[in-house]
Amino acid sequence: MARPPDSPPPDLPDALAVPRARWRVQWIWLVPLVAVLIGAWLAARTILEQGPTITISFKTGEGLEAGKTKIKFKDVDIGVVKTVALSKDFSHVIATAELTPDASSMLRDDTRFWVVRPRVSGGTVSGISTLLSGAYIGMDIGKKKNERRDFVGLETPPVFASDVPGREYVLKSEDLGSVDVGSPIYFRRLQVGQVTAYELDPNGRGVTMRVFVNAPYDRFVTADTRFWHASGVDVSLSTEGVKVNTQSLVSILIGGLAFQSVPGAPDEPPAPAHTSFQLFSDRTEAMKMHDRIVETYVFNFKESVRGLVVGAPVEFRGIQIGEVEAIHTRFDPDTRQFSIPVQIKLYPERFTSRYENEPRGGRLARSPREMADFLVSRGMRGQLKTGSLITGQLYIALDFFPNAPKAEVDWDRKPPELPTVPSGLQSLQESVSELMVRMNKIPFEAIGKNAQRTLARADTLLQSFDTQLVPQASDALTAARTTLNSANSALQPDSALQQDTADAIRELSRTASALRSLAEYLERHPEALIRGKAEDGK
């Protein structure tokens, strides 16, 4: 029904002002929001799944390619090289590599990296597969607990992995010989290890080698084990003939080492890892008796020592008790003379006294000084002798010389000085020299003049003999010949002298017979000397 015009309007509610919202959710924005969330999740997942990044420095970048060169452990890919760049000083190459997340625990302080490429070392060939696949970086996990991210790569691959059972040892030698990294090590002609590394000593006087002996052979390396060079062929001549010893054909071509304990040595526990041993030149030298007590002395010779070399033996009646260590020269300002001091190493344990019921011998004295004084007081001296007439090599012989002048050990010198006696040849030379001195004192010129005068007198005498005595001697010889002829005539059987002599002999025979008859008669009748001979019949 329509409202009348003049009627008042109805009461209406008051209008309220409602503010308009400034932002409204639009469904169109949900799509990019979801995309952002997915991207963030993917980025977070990528970051979480990303492995560690490391740097490895090498001397050269040979075989390294960014994005291609792999890092492998036990032939399993664990990373890839991302960049290869020079160092700031241009001295080496730095390779940046990204590893898998699982490799984080492998990055120890002593983890090793090296480039695997074709190599020939120590008679072994490695890395042949890289000729087709290309070089890659090898890895060996360390054993230390500290982690690191920057490493220095090895220029040569390690001979053995860190997880290979066995022990590593240190060998000290005067020179390297024909040994190289990877050279074999033999035990009773079985290959049981390899040479892992070598380096020159800081003082330049020797070489230090590191060798690895595989298990279970490492238990045969004890404190009394001897190592020696097994390279080449060892030829020896004995009463049994010629002997040729070698470890193997490989050791002849590329060299090698060998070890063995001294025969008869007691059983000992295995030597700890990194134990140091001396490396000998051959098996004979290695198996020699090496004394624990070594004393140093000096022999001062005043004669030539040509033929005496370092290492020459010092013997006591054919038994080696030491060796020559050094040969020097000395000038005495007081006497203005030169001498040759020879320094030796003496092994006092070899001066032992063994008895029939004693298993071990003992030293002659308690102290080295007491022993040296004891021996020298009884005439022990050092003397040079010839060991070989062919080579002229000399050696020092210790022996007792009762007639040698009295001497004492000079303990004031360091090392102490032992007395010496001249060698047999030197004594002969001295005798000849003394004889020559005496002969030089003989006045041969005066003797010659006297001899000339004597010869002149003899010549004069001979001349007068020819002129005076010869005719007289001829007359005397003629008279003597005449006398001999007369005597010869008188001695003929039919000569008067011979007849008279025969008659006289017959008369003497008859006289002797008569005297014999008279003696027999007087023996029967001794009274006849007083009364006379009795008449017949009375």
PDB file of C-alpha atoms in Angstrom, residues 234-513:
ATOM      1  CA  ASP A 234     127.466 -63.600  -5.588  1.00  0.00           C
ATOM      2  CA  VAL A 235     130.399 -65.794  -6.701  1.00  0.00           C
ATOM      3  CA  SER A 236     132.661 -67.394  -4.096  1.00  0.00           C
ATOM      4  CA  LEU A 237     135.602 -69.812  -4.362  1.00  0.00           C
ATOM      5  CA  SER A 238     136.170 -72.377  -1.607  1.00  0.00           C
ATOM      6  CA  THR A 239     137.578 -75.858  -1.110  1.00  0.00           C
ATOM      7  CA  GLU A 240     134.295 -77.234  -2.422  1.00  0.00           C
ATOM      8  CA  GLY A 241     134.644 -75.361  -5.719  1.00  0.00           C
ATOM      9  CA  VAL A 242     132.978 -72.298  -7.176  1.00  0.00           C
ATOM     10  CA  LYS A 243     129.612 -71.300  -5.686  1.00  0.00           C
ATOM     11  CA  VAL A 244     127.157 -68.975  -7.391  1.00  0.00           C
ATOM     12  CA  ASN A 245     124.386 -67.505  -5.215  1.00  0.00           C
ATOM     13  CA  THR A 246     121.469 -65.336  -6.307  1.00  0.00           C
ATOM     14  CA  GLN A 247     117.939 -64.744  -5.075  1.00  0.00           C
ATOM     15  CA  SER A 248     116.171 -64.784  -8.442  1.00  0.00           C
ATOM     16  CA  LEU A 249     116.470 -63.693 -12.045  1.00  0.00           C
ATOM     17  CA  VAL A 250     114.441 -60.586 -11.169  1.00  0.00           C
ATOM     18  CA  SER A 251     116.962 -59.522  -8.533  1.00  0.00           C
ATOM     19  CA  ILE A 252     119.759 -59.849 -11.105  1.00  0.00           C
ATOM     20  CA  LEU A 253     117.948 -57.550 -13.533  1.00  0.00           C
ATOM     21  CA  ILE A 254     116.341 -54.938 -11.258  1.00  0.00           C
ATOM     22  CA  GLY A 255     117.992 -55.476  -7.877  1.00  0.00           C
ATOM     23  CA  GLY A 256     116.466 -56.354  -4.559  1.00  0.00           C
ATOM     24  CA  LEU A 257     117.008 -56.897  -0.849  1.00  0.00           C
ATOM     25  CA  ALA A 258     116.967 -59.966   1.370  1.00  0.00           C
ATOM     26  CA  PHE A 259     116.839 -60.595   5.100  1.00  0.00           C
ATOM     27  CA  GLN A 260     117.434 -63.436   7.507  1.00  0.00           C
ATOM     28  CA  SER A 261     118.257 -63.912  11.158  1.00  0.00           C
ATOM     29  CA  VAL A 262     121.699 -65.051  12.263  1.00  0.00           C
ATOM     30  CA  PRO A 263     121.924 -68.877  12.349  1.00  0.00           C
ATOM     31  CA  GLY A 264     121.653 -70.152  15.892  1.00  0.00           C
ATOM     32  CA  ALA A 265     120.079 -66.962  17.214  1.00  0.00           C
ATOM     33  CA  PRO A 266     117.431 -67.489  19.935  1.00  0.00           C
ATOM     34  CA  ASP A 267     113.761 -67.054  19.105  1.00  0.00           C
ATOM     35  CA  GLU A 268     112.714 -63.447  19.603  1.00  0.00           C
ATOM     36  CA  PRO A 269     109.412 -61.582  19.181  1.00  0.00           C
ATOM     37  CA  PRO A 270     108.815 -59.679  15.934  1.00  0.00           C
ATOM     38  CA  ALA A 271     110.411 -56.264  15.709  1.00  0.00           C
ATOM     39  CA  PRO A 272     107.980 -53.318  16.047  1.00  0.00           C
ATOM     40  CA  ALA A 273     107.028 -51.328  12.991  1.00  0.00           C
ATOM     41  CA  HIS A 274     109.474 -48.582  11.891  1.00  0.00           C
ATOM     42  CA  THR A 275     112.415 -50.353  13.579  1.00  0.00           C
ATOM     43  CA  SER A 276     115.733 -49.244  12.082  1.00  0.00           C
ATOM     44  CA  PHE A 277     118.213 -51.784  10.661  1.00  0.00           C
ATOM     45  CA  GLN A 278     121.590 -51.520   8.945  1.00  0.00           C
ATOM     46  CA  LEU A 279     121.707 -52.614   5.303  1.00  0.00           C
ATOM     47  CA  PHE A 280     124.858 -54.617   4.432  1.00  0.00           C
ATOM     48  CA  SER A 281     126.498 -54.963   1.032  1.00  0.00           C
ATOM     49  CA  ASP A 282     126.154 -58.759   0.807  1.00  0.00           C
ATOM     50  CA  ARG A 283     125.133 -61.819   2.795  1.00  0.00           C
ATOM     51  CA  THR A 284     128.667 -62.634   3.914  1.00  0.00           C
ATOM     52  CA  GLU A 285     129.103 -59.203   5.455  1.00  0.00           C
ATOM     53  CA  ALA A 286     125.644 -59.355   7.020  1.00  0.00           C
ATOM     54  CA  MET A 287     126.249 -62.693   8.721  1.00  0.00           C
ATOM     55  CA  LYS A 288     129.558 -61.663  10.261  1.00  0.00           C
ATOM     56  CA  MET A 289     129.815 -61.441  14.025  1.00  0.00           C
ATOM     57  CA  HIS A 290     129.140 -57.831  14.949  1.00  0.00           C
ATOM     58  CA  ASP A 291     130.454 -57.003  18.380  1.00  0.00           C
ATOM     59  CA  ARG A 292     128.500 -54.857  20.761  1.00  0.00           C
ATOM     60  CA  ILE A 293     131.604 -53.428  22.478  1.00  0.00           C
ATOM     61  CA  VAL A 294     133.918 -51.438  20.212  1.00  0.00           C
ATOM     62  CA  GLU A 295     136.977 -49.547  21.435  1.00  0.00           C
ATOM     63  CA  THR A 296     139.098 -47.106  19.437  1.00  0.00           C
ATOM     64  CA  TYR A 297     142.906 -47.021  19.503  1.00  0.00           C
ATOM     65  CA  VAL A 298     145.735 -45.612  17.357  1.00  0.00           C
ATOM     66  CA  PHE A 299     148.924 -47.247  16.059  1.00  0.00           C
ATOM     67  CA  ASN A 300     151.575 -44.684  15.130  1.00  0.00           C
ATOM     68  CA  PHE A 301     153.793 -46.070  12.359  1.00  0.00           C
ATOM     69  CA  LYS A 302     156.978 -44.402  11.147  1.00  0.00           C
ATOM     70  CA  GLU A 303     157.218 -46.475   7.988  1.00  0.00           C
ATOM     71  CA  SER A 304     155.291 -46.539   4.716  1.00  0.00           C
ATOM     72  CA  VAL A 305     151.726 -47.837   4.975  1.00  0.00           C
ATOM     73  CA  ARG A 306     151.210 -48.249   1.248  1.00  0.00           C
ATOM     74  CA  GLY A 307     148.826 -51.176   0.770  1.00  0.00           C
ATOM     75  CA  LEU A 308     146.969 -50.515   4.029  1.00  0.00           C
ATOM     76  CA  VAL A 309     143.382 -49.406   3.414  1.00  0.00           C
ATOM     77  CA  VAL A 310     140.387 -48.517   5.540  1.00  0.00           C
ATOM     78  CA  GLY A 311     138.672 -51.762   6.485  1.00  0.00           C
ATOM     79  CA  ALA A 312     141.897 -53.801   6.555  1.00  0.00           C
ATOM     80  CA  PRO A 313     141.828 -56.409   9.345  1.00  0.00           C
ATOM     81  CA  VAL A 314     143.611 -56.234  12.661  1.00  0.00           C
ATOM     82  CA  GLU A 315     144.583 -59.803  13.568  1.00  0.00           C
ATOM     83  CA  PHE A 316     145.973 -61.614  16.561  1.00  0.00           C
ATOM     84  CA  ARG A 317     147.714 -64.784  15.389  1.00  0.00           C
ATOM     85  CA  GLY A 318     145.342 -65.187  12.462  1.00  0.00           C
ATOM     86  CA  ILE A 319     142.117 -64.220  14.277  1.00  0.00           C
ATOM     87  CA  GLN A 320     140.530 -60.910  13.338  1.00  0.00           C
ATOM     88  CA  ILE A 321     139.978 -58.776  16.411  1.00  0.00           C
ATOM     89  CA  GLY A 322     139.434 -55.393  14.761  1.00  0.00           C
ATOM     90  CA  GLU A 323     139.688 -53.356  11.593  1.00  0.00           C
ATOM     91  CA  VAL A 324     141.275 -50.144  10.331  1.00  0.00           C
ATOM     92  CA  GLU A 325     138.938 -47.174  10.665  1.00  0.00           C
ATOM     93  CA  ALA A 326     141.048 -44.242   9.401  1.00  0.00           C
ATOM     94  CA  ILE A 327     144.582 -43.389   8.249  1.00  0.00           C
ATOM     95  CA  HIS A 328     146.101 -39.955   8.949  1.00  0.00           C
ATOM     96  CA  THR A 329     149.455 -38.155   8.962  1.00  0.00           C
ATOM     97  CA  ARG A 330     151.143 -36.384  11.884  1.00  0.00           C
ATOM     98  CA  PHE A 331     154.056 -33.946  12.096  1.00  0.00           C
ATOM     99  CA  ASP A 332     155.998 -33.749  15.352  1.00  0.00           C
ATOM    100  CA  PRO A 333     157.400 -30.200  15.737  1.00  0.00           C
ATOM    101  CA  ASP A 334     159.879 -31.374  18.390  1.00  0.00           C
ATOM    102  CA  THR A 335     161.551 -34.123  16.363  1.00  0.00           C
ATOM    103  CA  ARG A 336     160.698 -32.529  12.983  1.00  0.00           C
ATOM    104  CA  GLN A 337     159.529 -35.907  11.708  1.00  0.00           C
ATOM    105  CA  PHE A 338     156.387 -37.289  10.099  1.00  0.00           C
ATOM    106  CA  SER A 339     154.496 -40.351  11.250  1.00  0.00           C
ATOM    107  CA  ILE A 340     151.362 -42.228  10.147  1.00  0.00           C
ATOM    108  CA  PRO A 341     148.757 -42.664  12.904  1.00  0.00           C
ATOM    109  CA  VAL A 342     146.336 -45.453  11.985  1.00  0.00           C
ATOM    110  CA  GLN A 343     143.046 -45.428  13.879  1.00  0.00           C
ATOM    111  CA  ILE A 344     141.508 -48.861  14.501  1.00  0.00           C
ATOM    112  CA  LYS A 345     138.358 -50.308  15.981  1.00  0.00           C
ATOM    113  CA  LEU A 346     139.140 -53.087  18.464  1.00  0.00           C
ATOM    114  CA  TYR A 347     136.657 -55.697  19.689  1.00  0.00           C
ATOM    115  CA  PRO A 348     137.740 -56.622  23.226  1.00  0.00           C
ATOM    116  CA  GLU A 349     135.108 -59.356  23.542  1.00  0.00           C
ATOM    117  CA  ARG A 350     137.186 -61.467  21.175  1.00  0.00           C
ATOM    118  CA  PHE A 351     140.003 -61.535  23.761  1.00  0.00           C
ATOM    119  CA  THR A 352     138.311 -64.280  25.724  1.00  0.00           C
ATOM    120  CA  SER A 353     139.480 -67.175  27.864  1.00  0.00           C
ATOM    121  CA  ARG A 354     137.629 -70.419  27.262  1.00  0.00           C
ATOM    122  CA  TYR A 355     137.952 -73.422  29.459  1.00  0.00           C
ATOM    123  CA  GLU A 356     136.911 -76.965  28.782  1.00  0.00           C
ATOM    124  CA  ASN A 357     133.928 -76.899  31.145  1.00  0.00           C
ATOM    125  CA  GLU A 358     132.875 -73.288  30.625  1.00  0.00           C
ATOM    126  CA  PRO A 359     130.061 -72.575  28.143  1.00  0.00           C
ATOM    127  CA  ARG A 360     131.071 -68.929  27.727  1.00  0.00           C
ATOM    128  CA  GLY A 361     134.333 -67.058  27.867  1.00  0.00           C
ATOM    129  CA  GLY A 362     135.174 -63.977  29.832  1.00  0.00           C
ATOM    130  CA  ARG A 363     137.248 -60.875  29.217  1.00  0.00           C
ATOM    131  CA  LEU A 364     140.851 -60.775  30.323  1.00  0.00           C
ATOM    132  CA  ALA A 365     140.286 -57.654  32.399  1.00  0.00           C
ATOM    133  CA  ARG A 366     137.378 -55.677  33.758  1.00  0.00           C
ATOM    134  CA  SER A 367     138.207 -52.391  32.070  1.00  0.00           C
ATOM    135  CA  PRO A 368     139.664 -51.591  28.633  1.00  0.00           C
ATOM    136  CA  ARG A 369     142.539 -49.685  30.176  1.00  0.00           C
ATOM    137  CA  GLU A 370     143.480 -52.552  32.455  1.00  0.00           C
ATOM    138  CA  MET A 371     143.411 -55.006  29.546  1.00  0.00           C
ATOM    139  CA  ALA A 372     145.534 -52.782  27.288  1.00  0.00           C
ATOM    140  CA  ASP A 373     148.149 -52.207  29.998  1.00  0.00           C
ATOM    141  CA  PHE A 374     148.196 -55.938  30.716  1.00  0.00           C
ATOM    142  CA  LEU A 375     148.893 -56.882  27.101  1.00  0.00           C
ATOM    143  CA  VAL A 376     151.428 -54.131  26.393  1.00  0.00           C
ATOM    144  CA  SER A 377     153.384 -54.923  29.548  1.00  0.00           C
ATOM    145  CA  ARG A 378     153.879 -58.452  28.226  1.00  0.00           C
ATOM    146  CA  GLY A 379     155.286 -57.273  24.926  1.00  0.00           C
ATOM    147  CA  MET A 380     152.227 -56.957  22.714  1.00  0.00           C
ATOM    148  CA  ARG A 381     152.910 -54.620  19.777  1.00  0.00           C
ATOM    149  CA  GLY A 382     151.340 -53.724  16.460  1.00  0.00           C
ATOM    150  CA  GLN A 383     153.189 -54.583  13.264  1.00  0.00           C
ATOM    151  CA  LEU A 384     152.466 -54.137   9.552  1.00  0.00           C
ATOM    152  CA  LYS A 385     152.446 -57.371   7.570  1.00  0.00           C
ATOM    153  CA  THR A 386     151.764 -58.303   3.975  1.00  0.00           C
ATOM    154  CA  GLY A 387     148.498 -60.138   3.467  1.00  0.00           C
ATOM    155  CA  SER A 388     148.963 -60.885  -0.241  1.00  0.00           C
ATOM    156  CA  LEU A 389     152.131 -60.882  -2.310  1.00  0.00           C
ATOM    157  CA  ILE A 390     150.044 -60.472  -5.465  1.00  0.00           C
ATOM    158  CA  THR A 391     148.015 -57.420  -4.456  1.00  0.00           C
ATOM    159  CA  GLY A 392     150.444 -56.019  -1.879  1.00  0.00           C
ATOM    160  CA  GLN A 393     147.654 -55.502   0.648  1.00  0.00           C
ATOM    161  CA  LEU A 394     148.777 -54.902   4.216  1.00  0.00           C
ATOM    162  CA  TYR A 395     147.142 -55.647   7.536  1.00  0.00           C
ATOM    163  CA  ILE A 396     148.014 -54.962  11.182  1.00  0.00           C
ATOM    164  CA  ALA A 397     149.160 -57.932  13.232  1.00  0.00           C
ATOM    165  CA  LEU A 398     149.096 -57.923  17.010  1.00  0.00           C
ATOM    166  CA  ASP A 399     151.555 -60.272  18.689  1.00  0.00           C
ATOM    167  CA  PHE A 400     153.963 -60.541  21.572  1.00  0.00           C
ATOM    168  CA  PHE A 401     157.580 -59.423  21.065  1.00  0.00           C
ATOM    169  CA  PRO A 402     159.541 -60.270  24.267  1.00  0.00           C
ATOM    170  CA  ASN A 403     162.703 -58.549  23.004  1.00  0.00           C
ATOM    171  CA  ALA A 404     160.906 -55.331  22.040  1.00  0.00           C
ATOM    172  CA  PRO A 405     161.860 -52.193  23.978  1.00  0.00           C
ATOM    173  CA  LYS A 406     159.653 -51.453  26.935  1.00  0.00           C
ATOM    174  CA  ALA A 407     156.692 -49.214  26.175  1.00  0.00           C
ATOM    175  CA  GLU A 408     153.404 -48.072  27.644  1.00  0.00           C
ATOM    176  CA  VAL A 409     150.035 -47.043  26.312  1.00  0.00           C
ATOM    177  CA  ASP A 410     149.805 -43.294  25.815  1.00  0.00           C
ATOM    178  CA  TRP A 411     146.502 -42.596  27.574  1.00  0.00           C
ATOM    179  CA  ASP A 412     146.976 -38.842  27.256  1.00  0.00           C
ATOM    180  CA  ARG A 413     146.050 -38.982  23.573  1.00  0.00           C
ATOM    181  CA  LYS A 414     142.500 -39.334  22.394  1.00  0.00           C
ATOM    182  CA  PRO A 415     142.145 -42.061  21.168  1.00  0.00           C
ATOM    183  CA  PRO A 416     144.846 -43.859  23.202  1.00  0.00           C
ATOM    184  CA  GLU A 417     148.017 -44.785  21.334  1.00  0.00           C
ATOM    185  CA  LEU A 418     149.395 -48.341  21.363  1.00  0.00           C
ATOM    186  CA  PRO A 419     153.118 -49.079  20.750  1.00  0.00           C
ATOM    187  CA  THR A 420     154.369 -50.609  17.499  1.00  0.00           C
ATOM    188  CA  VAL A 421     157.426 -52.428  16.145  1.00  0.00           C
ATOM    189  CA  PRO A 422     158.879 -52.150  12.623  1.00  0.00           C
ATOM    190  CA  SER A 423     157.813 -54.731  10.084  1.00  0.00           C
ATOM    191  CA  GLY A 424     160.216 -57.455   8.929  1.00  0.00           C
ATOM    192  CA  LEU A 425     160.887 -55.627   5.684  1.00  0.00           C
ATOM    193  CA  GLN A 426     161.489 -52.403   7.561  1.00  0.00           C
ATOM    194  CA  SER A 427     163.958 -54.153   9.887  1.00  0.00           C
ATOM    195  CA  LEU A 428     165.769 -55.564   6.876  1.00  0.00           C
ATOM    196  CA  GLN A 429     165.921 -52.117   5.308  1.00  0.00           C
ATOM    197  CA  GLU A 430     167.280 -50.651   8.527  1.00  0.00           C
ATOM    198  CA  SER A 431     169.936 -53.388   8.719  1.00  0.00           C
ATOM    199  CA  VAL A 432     170.941 -52.775   5.124  1.00  0.00           C
ATOM    200  CA  SER A 433     171.045 -49.039   5.780  1.00  0.00           C
ATOM    201  CA  GLU A 434     173.237 -49.552   8.853  1.00  0.00           C
ATOM    202  CA  LEU A 435     175.544 -51.828   6.851  1.00  0.00           C
ATOM    203  CA  MET A 436     175.805 -49.199   4.144  1.00  0.00           C
ATOM    204  CA  VAL A 437     176.662 -46.563   6.744  1.00  0.00           C
ATOM    205  CA  ARG A 438     179.442 -48.751   8.103  1.00  0.00           C
ATOM    206  CA  MET A 439     180.718 -49.477   4.615  1.00  0.00           C
ATOM    207  CA  ASN A 440     180.764 -45.777   3.861  1.00  0.00           C
ATOM    208  CA  LYS A 441     183.109 -45.313   6.818  1.00  0.00           C
ATOM    209  CA  ILE A 442     185.688 -47.725   5.326  1.00  0.00           C
ATOM    210  CA  PRO A 443     188.604 -45.727   3.656  1.00  0.00           C
ATOM    211  CA  PHE A 444     188.448 -47.484   0.310  1.00  0.00           C
ATOM    212  CA  GLU A 445     190.623 -44.768  -1.322  1.00  0.00           C
ATOM    213  CA  ALA A 446     193.484 -45.233   1.159  1.00  0.00           C
ATOM    214  CA  ILE A 447     193.154 -49.007   0.893  1.00  0.00           C
ATOM    215  CA  GLY A 448     193.370 -48.698  -2.892  1.00  0.00           C
ATOM    216  CA  LYS A 449     196.522 -46.607  -2.696  1.00  0.00           C
ATOM    217  CA  ASN A 450     198.139 -49.098  -0.283  1.00  0.00           C
ATOM    218  CA  ALA A 451     197.127 -51.936  -2.590  1.00  0.00           C
ATOM    219  CA  GLN A 452     198.727 -50.151  -5.517  1.00  0.00           C
ATOM    220  CA  ARG A 453     201.990 -49.726  -3.575  1.00  0.00           C
ATOM    221  CA  THR A 454     201.883 -53.374  -2.514  1.00  0.00           C
ATOM    222  CA  LEU A 455     201.333 -54.495  -6.081  1.00  0.00           C
ATOM    223  CA  ALA A 456     204.262 -52.356  -7.212  1.00  0.00           C
ATOM    224  CA  ARG A 457     206.518 -53.986  -4.615  1.00  0.00           C
ATOM    225  CA  ALA A 458     205.285 -57.410  -5.634  1.00  0.00           C
ATOM    226  CA  ASP A 459     206.042 -56.611  -9.241  1.00  0.00           C
ATOM    227  CA  THR A 460     209.608 -55.584  -8.294  1.00  0.00           C
ATOM    228  CA  LEU A 461     210.029 -58.779  -6.283  1.00  0.00           C
ATOM    229  CA  LEU A 462     208.840 -60.873  -9.203  1.00  0.00           C
ATOM    230  CA  GLN A 463     211.276 -59.163 -11.504  1.00  0.00           C
ATOM    231  CA  SER A 464     214.227 -59.895  -9.153  1.00  0.00           C
ATOM    232  CA  PHE A 465     212.903 -63.458  -8.806  1.00  0.00           C
ATOM    233  CA  ASP A 466     213.042 -63.869 -12.530  1.00  0.00           C
ATOM    234  CA  THR A 467     216.618 -62.522 -12.785  1.00  0.00           C
ATOM    235  CA  GLN A 468     218.244 -64.070  -9.683  1.00  0.00           C
ATOM    236  CA  LEU A 469     216.219 -66.751  -8.028  1.00  0.00           C
ATOM    237  CA  VAL A 470     215.019 -68.593 -11.108  1.00  0.00           C
ATOM    238  CA  PRO A 471     218.509 -69.762 -12.241  1.00  0.00           C
ATOM    239  CA  GLN A 472     219.391 -70.871  -8.682  1.00  0.00           C
ATOM    240  CA  ALA A 473     216.115 -72.690  -8.352  1.00  0.00           C
ATOM    241  CA  SER A 474     216.810 -74.445 -11.668  1.00  0.00           C
ATOM    242  CA  ASP A 475     220.207 -75.702 -10.409  1.00  0.00           C
ATOM    243  CA  ALA A 476     218.641 -76.895  -7.172  1.00  0.00           C
ATOM    244  CA  LEU A 477     215.978 -78.805  -9.082  1.00  0.00           C
ATOM    245  CA  THR A 478     218.682 -80.461 -11.240  1.00  0.00           C
ATOM    246  CA  ALA A 479     220.622 -81.590  -8.142  1.00  0.00           C
ATOM    247  CA  ALA A 480     217.463 -82.890  -6.550  1.00  0.00           C
ATOM    248  CA  ARG A 481     216.628 -84.853  -9.687  1.00  0.00           C
ATOM    249  CA  THR A 482     220.122 -86.430  -9.617  1.00  0.00           C
ATOM    250  CA  THR A 483     219.689 -87.391  -5.963  1.00  0.00           C
ATOM    251  CA  LEU A 484     216.349 -88.963  -6.651  1.00  0.00           C
ATOM    252  CA  ASN A 485     217.777 -90.980  -9.510  1.00  0.00           C
ATOM    253  CA  SER A 486     220.574 -92.272  -7.257  1.00  0.00           C
ATOM    254  CA  ALA A 487     218.084 -93.233  -4.605  1.00  0.00           C
ATOM    255  CA  ASN A 488     215.960 -94.983  -7.166  1.00  0.00           C
ATOM    256  CA  SER A 489     218.961 -96.988  -8.358  1.00  0.00           C
ATOM    257  CA  ALA A 490     219.845 -97.929  -4.810  1.00  0.00           C
ATOM    258  CA  LEU A 491     216.366 -99.179  -4.178  1.00  0.00           C
ATOM    259  CA  GLN A 492     216.343-101.574  -7.144  1.00  0.00           C
ATOM    260  CA  PRO A 493     215.971-105.314  -6.162  1.00  0.00           C
ATOM    261  CA  ASP A 494     219.324-106.317  -7.641  1.00  0.00           C
ATOM    262  CA  SER A 495     221.289-103.446  -6.146  1.00  0.00           C
ATOM    263  CA  ALA A 496     224.068-104.010  -3.525  1.00  0.00           C
ATOM    264  CA  LEU A 497     222.158-101.948  -1.009  1.00  0.00           C
ATOM    265  CA  GLN A 498     219.176-104.224  -1.335  1.00  0.00           C
ATOM    266  CA  GLN A 499     221.431-107.368  -0.868  1.00  0.00           C
ATOM    267  CA  ASP A 500     223.125-105.937   2.202  1.00  0.00           C
ATOM    268  CA  THR A 501     219.793-104.948   3.647  1.00  0.00           C
ATOM    269  CA  ALA A 502     218.414-108.486   3.150  1.00  0.00           C
ATOM    270  CA  ASP A 503     221.489-110.069   4.863  1.00  0.00           C
ATOM    271  CA  ALA A 504     221.144-107.669   7.771  1.00  0.00           C
ATOM    272  CA  ILE A 505     217.499-108.553   8.145  1.00  0.00           C
ATOM    273  CA  ARG A 506     218.333-112.302   8.214  1.00  0.00           C
ATOM    274  CA  GLU A 507     220.959-111.732  10.903  1.00  0.00           C
ATOM    275  CA  LEU A 508     218.513-109.778  12.941  1.00  0.00           C
ATOM    276  CA  SER A 509     216.008-112.627  12.592  1.00  0.00           C
ATOM    277  CA  ARG A 510     218.492-115.195  13.887  1.00  0.00           C
ATOM    278  CA  THR A 511     219.448-112.890  16.764  1.00  0.00           C
ATOM    279  CA  ALA A 512     215.815-112.497  17.715  1.00  0.00           C
ATOM    280  CA  SER A 513     215.352-116.311  17.680  1.00  0.00           C
TER     281      SER A 513
END
